[in-house]
């Protein structure tokens, strides 16, 4: 299956989060190596890292060195070929994201991403099947479908959760600006309220052609919350120099994606 990484991306290891998380602005030097192409994110994918697609852990290596789903066992393939599994042909377009004797997860990069709103754009389809699960489909089969979703691979932010990120349409950045105003939409349940005072800038990398941000949300320490859609939370990122014609990227997703203007709630 063809990969469309479109350049190189920033990948932040979860182990470094404690030192990198700041309430205002944290700047890191670009990774050494060949100069990036114009308007491309500055650093590459750590193939030893673990990403998350929704709630599912996915080794980065599964995306950079994909194995087609056709390499799975015959009994697993029999489930995937069942119409109830909702796996579009051909199976060779699906990659193996996780494989154990009890659980298999496959993913397929979508030709057309799904815009879920608030800067959350799903780029992959995901299917999970498990062995001998009484709730799986089809019933009475040795393997069955237990999960189906659209998702985007994201950096594992450790204790922080990922969020959708857009530019504030009421404060779009100008070349002379030394700050950018983002709208950050929390994905965890928060009773339909903004993530006020819990948005954190995990990493900021400025190069000659790009501004790359990794944004996370600090979960509540306690409490019960309902799950309607949350409104975006305004969050300002201070730059070391005027923006100029540099492109702003959300580097928390893989591959890094240019941040576009969102909508006020």
Coordinates of C-alpha atoms in Angstrom, one line a residue:
X1 CA 0.0 0.0 0.0
X2 CA 1.3 3.4 -0.9
X3 CA 2.3 5.8 1.9
X4 CA 1.7 9.5 1.7
X5 CA 3.8 10.9 4.4
X6 CA 4.5 14.1 2.5
X7 CA 7.7 15.0 4.2
X8 CA 9.0 14.5 7.7
X9 CA 7.3 15.1 11.0
X10 CA 8.1 15.9 14.6
X11 CA 7.7 12.9 16.9
X12 CA 8.1 13.6 20.6
X13 CA 8.8 10.7 22.9
X14 CA 6.5 10.4 25.9
X15 CA 9.5 10.0 28.3
X16 CA 10.5 13.6 27.6
X17 CA 7.2 15.1 28.4
X18 CA 7.9 16.1 32.0
X19 CA 10.7 18.5 30.9
X20 CA 9.0 19.7 27.8
X21 CA 5.5 20.7 29.1
X22 CA 5.2 24.4 29.8
X23 CA 2.2 26.5 30.4
X24 CA 3.3 29.1 27.9
X25 CA 6.0 28.4 25.3
X26 CA 8.6 25.7 24.9
X27 CA 11.1 25.8 22.1
X28 CA 13.3 23.0 20.8
X29 CA 16.0 23.0 18.2
X30 CA 15.3 21.2 14.9
X31 CA 16.6 17.7 14.6
X32 CA 20.0 17.4 12.9
X33 CA 20.3 16.0 9.4
X34 CA 19.4 17.0 5.9
X35 CA 17.7 20.3 5.4
X36 CA 13.9 19.9 5.2
X37 CA 12.1 20.7 2.0
X38 CA 10.2 24.0 1.9
X39 CA 7.2 24.1 4.3
X40 CA 7.8 20.5 5.5
X41 CA 8.0 19.5 9.2
X42 CA 11.5 19.4 10.5
X43 CA 12.2 15.9 11.9
X44 CA 11.5 12.3 11.2
X45 CA 9.4 9.4 12.6
X46 CA 10.9 7.4 15.5
X47 CA 10.0 3.9 14.3
X48 CA 10.5 2.6 17.9
X49 CA 7.8 4.9 19.3
X50 CA 4.2 3.9 20.0
X51 CA 1.4 6.0 18.5
X52 CA -2.3 5.9 19.3
X53 CA -5.1 5.6 16.8
X54 CA -8.1 6.5 19.0
X55 CA -7.7 4.3 22.1
X56 CA -5.6 1.7 20.2
X57 CA -1.8 1.6 20.6
X58 CA -0.1 1.3 17.3
X59 CA 3.7 0.9 16.8
X60 CA 5.0 3.5 14.5
X61 CA 6.9 0.8 12.7
X62 CA 3.6 -0.7 11.6
X63 CA 3.0 2.4 9.5
X64 CA 6.6 3.0 8.3
X65 CA 7.3 -0.7 7.5
X66 CA 3.7 -2.0 6.8
X67 CA 2.8 -5.7 6.6
X68 CA -0.3 -6.4 4.6
X69 CA -3.3 -8.0 6.3
X70 CA -3.0 -10.9 3.7
X71 CA -0.1 -12.2 5.9
X72 CA -2.5 -13.1 8.8
X73 CA -3.6 -16.6 9.5
X74 CA -6.3 -18.3 7.5
X75 CA -8.8 -18.3 10.4
X76 CA -8.3 -14.6 10.9
X77 CA -8.7 -13.9 7.2
X78 CA -11.9 -15.9 7.2
X79 CA -13.4 -13.4 9.7
X80 CA -12.1 -10.4 7.8
X81 CA -13.6 -11.7 4.6
X82 CA -17.0 -12.0 6.3
X83 CA -19.4 -9.1 5.3
X84 CA -20.1 -8.5 9.0
X85 CA -16.5 -7.4 9.5
X86 CA -17.1 -4.4 7.2
X87 CA -13.6 -4.7 5.7
X88 CA -13.5 -3.3 2.2
X89 CA -11.5 -5.3 -0.4
X90 CA -8.7 -5.7 -1.2
X91 CA -7.2 -6.9 2.0
X92 CA -3.8 -6.0 0.7
X93 CA -4.7 -2.4 1.3
X94 CA -4.9 -3.0 5.0
X95 CA -1.9 -3.2 7.3
X96 CA -1.3 -5.2 10.4
X97 CA -1.2 -2.7 13.4
X98 CA -1.3 -5.3 16.2
X99 CA -1.1 -9.1 16.2
X100 CA -1.2 -11.5 19.1
X101 CA -2.8 -15.0 19.6
X102 CA -5.9 -13.3 21.0
X103 CA -6.2 -10.0 19.2
X104 CA -5.6 -8.5 15.8
X105 CA -5.9 -4.9 14.7
X106 CA -5.7 -3.8 11.0
X107 CA -5.7 -0.3 9.5
X108 CA -6.1 1.2 6.1
X109 CA -5.2 4.7 5.1
X110 CA -8.3 6.5 3.7
X111 CA -8.2 8.0 0.2
X112 CA -10.4 10.8 1.5
X113 CA -9.9 11.8 5.2
X114 CA -13.0 12.2 7.4
X115 CA -13.4 15.6 9.0
X116 CA -14.8 14.9 12.5
X117 CA -14.8 18.6 13.4
X118 CA -12.7 20.8 15.6
X119 CA -9.5 20.0 13.9
X120 CA -9.9 16.2 14.3
X121 CA -9.4 14.7 10.8
X122 CA -9.5 10.9 10.6
X123 CA -7.0 9.5 8.1
X124 CA -7.3 5.7 8.8
X125 CA -10.0 3.1 9.1
X126 CA -9.4 0.6 11.9
X127 CA -10.8 -2.9 12.6
X128 CA -10.1 -5.0 15.7
X129 CA -11.0 -8.7 16.1
X130 CA -10.5 -11.0 19.0
X131 CA -10.5 -14.8 19.6
X132 CA -13.5 -16.5 21.2
X133 CA -15.3 -13.3 22.3
X134 CA -18.9 -14.0 23.1
X135 CA -19.9 -10.5 22.0
X136 CA -18.0 -10.6 18.7
X137 CA -19.5 -10.9 15.2
X138 CA -20.1 -13.4 13.6
X139 CA -21.4 -15.4 16.6
X140 CA -20.0 -18.8 17.3
X141 CA -16.8 -18.2 15.2
X142 CA -13.3 -18.7 16.5
X143 CA -12.6 -15.0 15.8
X144 CA -14.9 -12.1 15.7
X145 CA -15.1 -8.3 15.1
X146 CA -15.0 -6.3 18.3
X147 CA -14.2 -2.8 17.1
X148 CA -14.5 -0.5 14.1
X149 CA -13.5 3.1 13.9
X150 CA -12.0 6.0 12.0
X151 CA -9.0 7.5 13.6
X152 CA -5.7 9.5 13.2
X153 CA -2.4 8.2 14.5
X154 CA -1.2 10.5 17.2
X155 CA 1.9 10.8 19.5
X156 CA 1.4 9.1 22.8
X157 CA 1.4 12.1 25.2
X158 CA 1.6 10.1 28.4
X159 CA -0.6 11.6 31.1
X160 CA -1.9 14.2 28.6
X161 CA -4.7 13.6 26.1
X162 CA -4.7 14.6 22.5
X163 CA -7.0 17.3 21.1
X164 CA -8.2 18.8 17.8
X165 CA -6.3 22.0 16.9
X166 CA -7.4 24.7 14.5
X167 CA -6.5 28.4 14.0
X168 CA -8.9 30.9 15.5
X169 CA -10.9 32.3 12.6
X170 CA -11.4 35.6 14.5
X171 CA -7.6 36.0 15.0
X172 CA -5.9 34.5 11.9
X173 CA -2.2 35.1 12.1
X174 CA -0.4 37.7 10.0
X175 CA 3.2 37.6 8.9
X176 CA 4.2 40.2 11.4
X177 CA 2.6 38.4 14.4
X178 CA 4.8 37.0 17.1
X179 CA 2.0 34.8 18.5
X180 CA -0.6 32.5 17.1
X181 CA -4.1 31.9 18.5
X182 CA -5.3 28.3 18.4
X183 CA -8.7 26.7 19.2
X184 CA -8.1 23.5 21.1
X185 CA -11.0 21.0 21.3
X186 CA -10.8 18.4 24.0
X187 CA -11.8 14.9 23.0
X188 CA -12.4 13.4 26.4
X189 CA -15.7 13.8 28.2
X190 CA -16.0 17.2 29.8
X191 CA -19.8 17.9 30.1
X192 CA -19.7 20.1 27.0
X193 CA -17.4 22.7 28.5
X194 CA -14.0 24.2 27.4
X195 CA -10.7 22.8 28.7
X196 CA -9.9 26.1 30.5
X197 CA -6.5 26.2 32.2
X198 CA -5.8 22.6 31.2
X199 CA -4.4 23.1 27.7
X200 CA -0.6 22.7 27.5
X201 CA 2.1 23.3 24.9
X202 CA 4.1 20.1 24.9
X203 CA 6.6 21.2 22.2
X204 CA 7.2 24.1 19.9
X205 CA 9.7 23.9 17.0
X206 CA 10.4 26.9 14.9
X207 CA 12.4 26.5 11.6
X208 CA 12.9 28.9 8.7
X209 CA 9.8 27.5 6.9
X210 CA 7.6 26.0 9.7
X211 CA 6.1 26.4 13.1
X212 CA 5.4 23.0 14.6
X213 CA 3.3 22.6 17.8
X214 CA 2.3 19.6 19.9
X215 CA -0.7 20.4 22.1
X216 CA -2.1 18.3 24.9
X217 CA -4.9 18.5 27.5
X218 CA -4.3 17.8 31.2
X219 CA -7.2 15.5 32.4
X220 CA -9.3 16.3 35.4
X221 CA -7.9 14.8 38.6
X222 CA -11.4 13.6 39.6
X223 CA -15.1 14.0 38.8
X224 CA -17.8 12.5 36.6
X225 CA -18.6 14.1 33.2
X226 CA -21.1 13.6 30.5
X227 CA -20.0 13.4 26.8
X228 CA -21.7 16.0 24.6
X229 CA -19.4 17.8 22.1
X230 CA -17.0 20.2 23.8
X231 CA -16.5 23.7 22.7
X232 CA -13.0 24.8 21.6
X233 CA -10.6 26.5 24.1
X234 CA -8.6 29.5 22.9
X235 CA -4.9 29.0 23.4
X236 CA -2.1 31.4 22.5
X237 CA 1.4 30.3 21.5
X238 CA 4.2 32.9 21.7
X239 CA 6.8 32.7 18.9
X240 CA 10.5 33.7 19.1
X241 CA 10.2 35.7 15.9
X242 CA 7.5 37.0 13.6
X243 CA 5.6 34.3 11.8
X244 CA 6.4 35.6 8.3
X245 CA 5.4 33.1 5.6
X246 CA 6.1 30.0 7.7
X247 CA 3.5 27.2 7.7
X248 CA 1.9 26.1 11.0
X249 CA 1.8 22.4 11.6
X250 CA 0.1 20.1 14.2
X251 CA 3.0 17.8 14.9
X252 CA 1.0 15.7 17.4
X253 CA -0.5 13.7 14.5
X254 CA 1.3 11.3 12.2
X255 CA 2.1 12.6 9.7
X256 CA 2.2 16.2 10.8
X257 CA -0.6 18.2 9.3
X258 CA -0.9 21.9 8.4
X259 CA -3.3 23.6 10.8
X260 CA -6.3 25.3 9.1
X261 CA -8.9 27.8 10.3
X262 CA -11.6 26.3 12.5
X263 CA -15.0 27.6 13.5
X264 CA -16.2 29.3 16.7
X265 CA -18.5 27.0 18.7

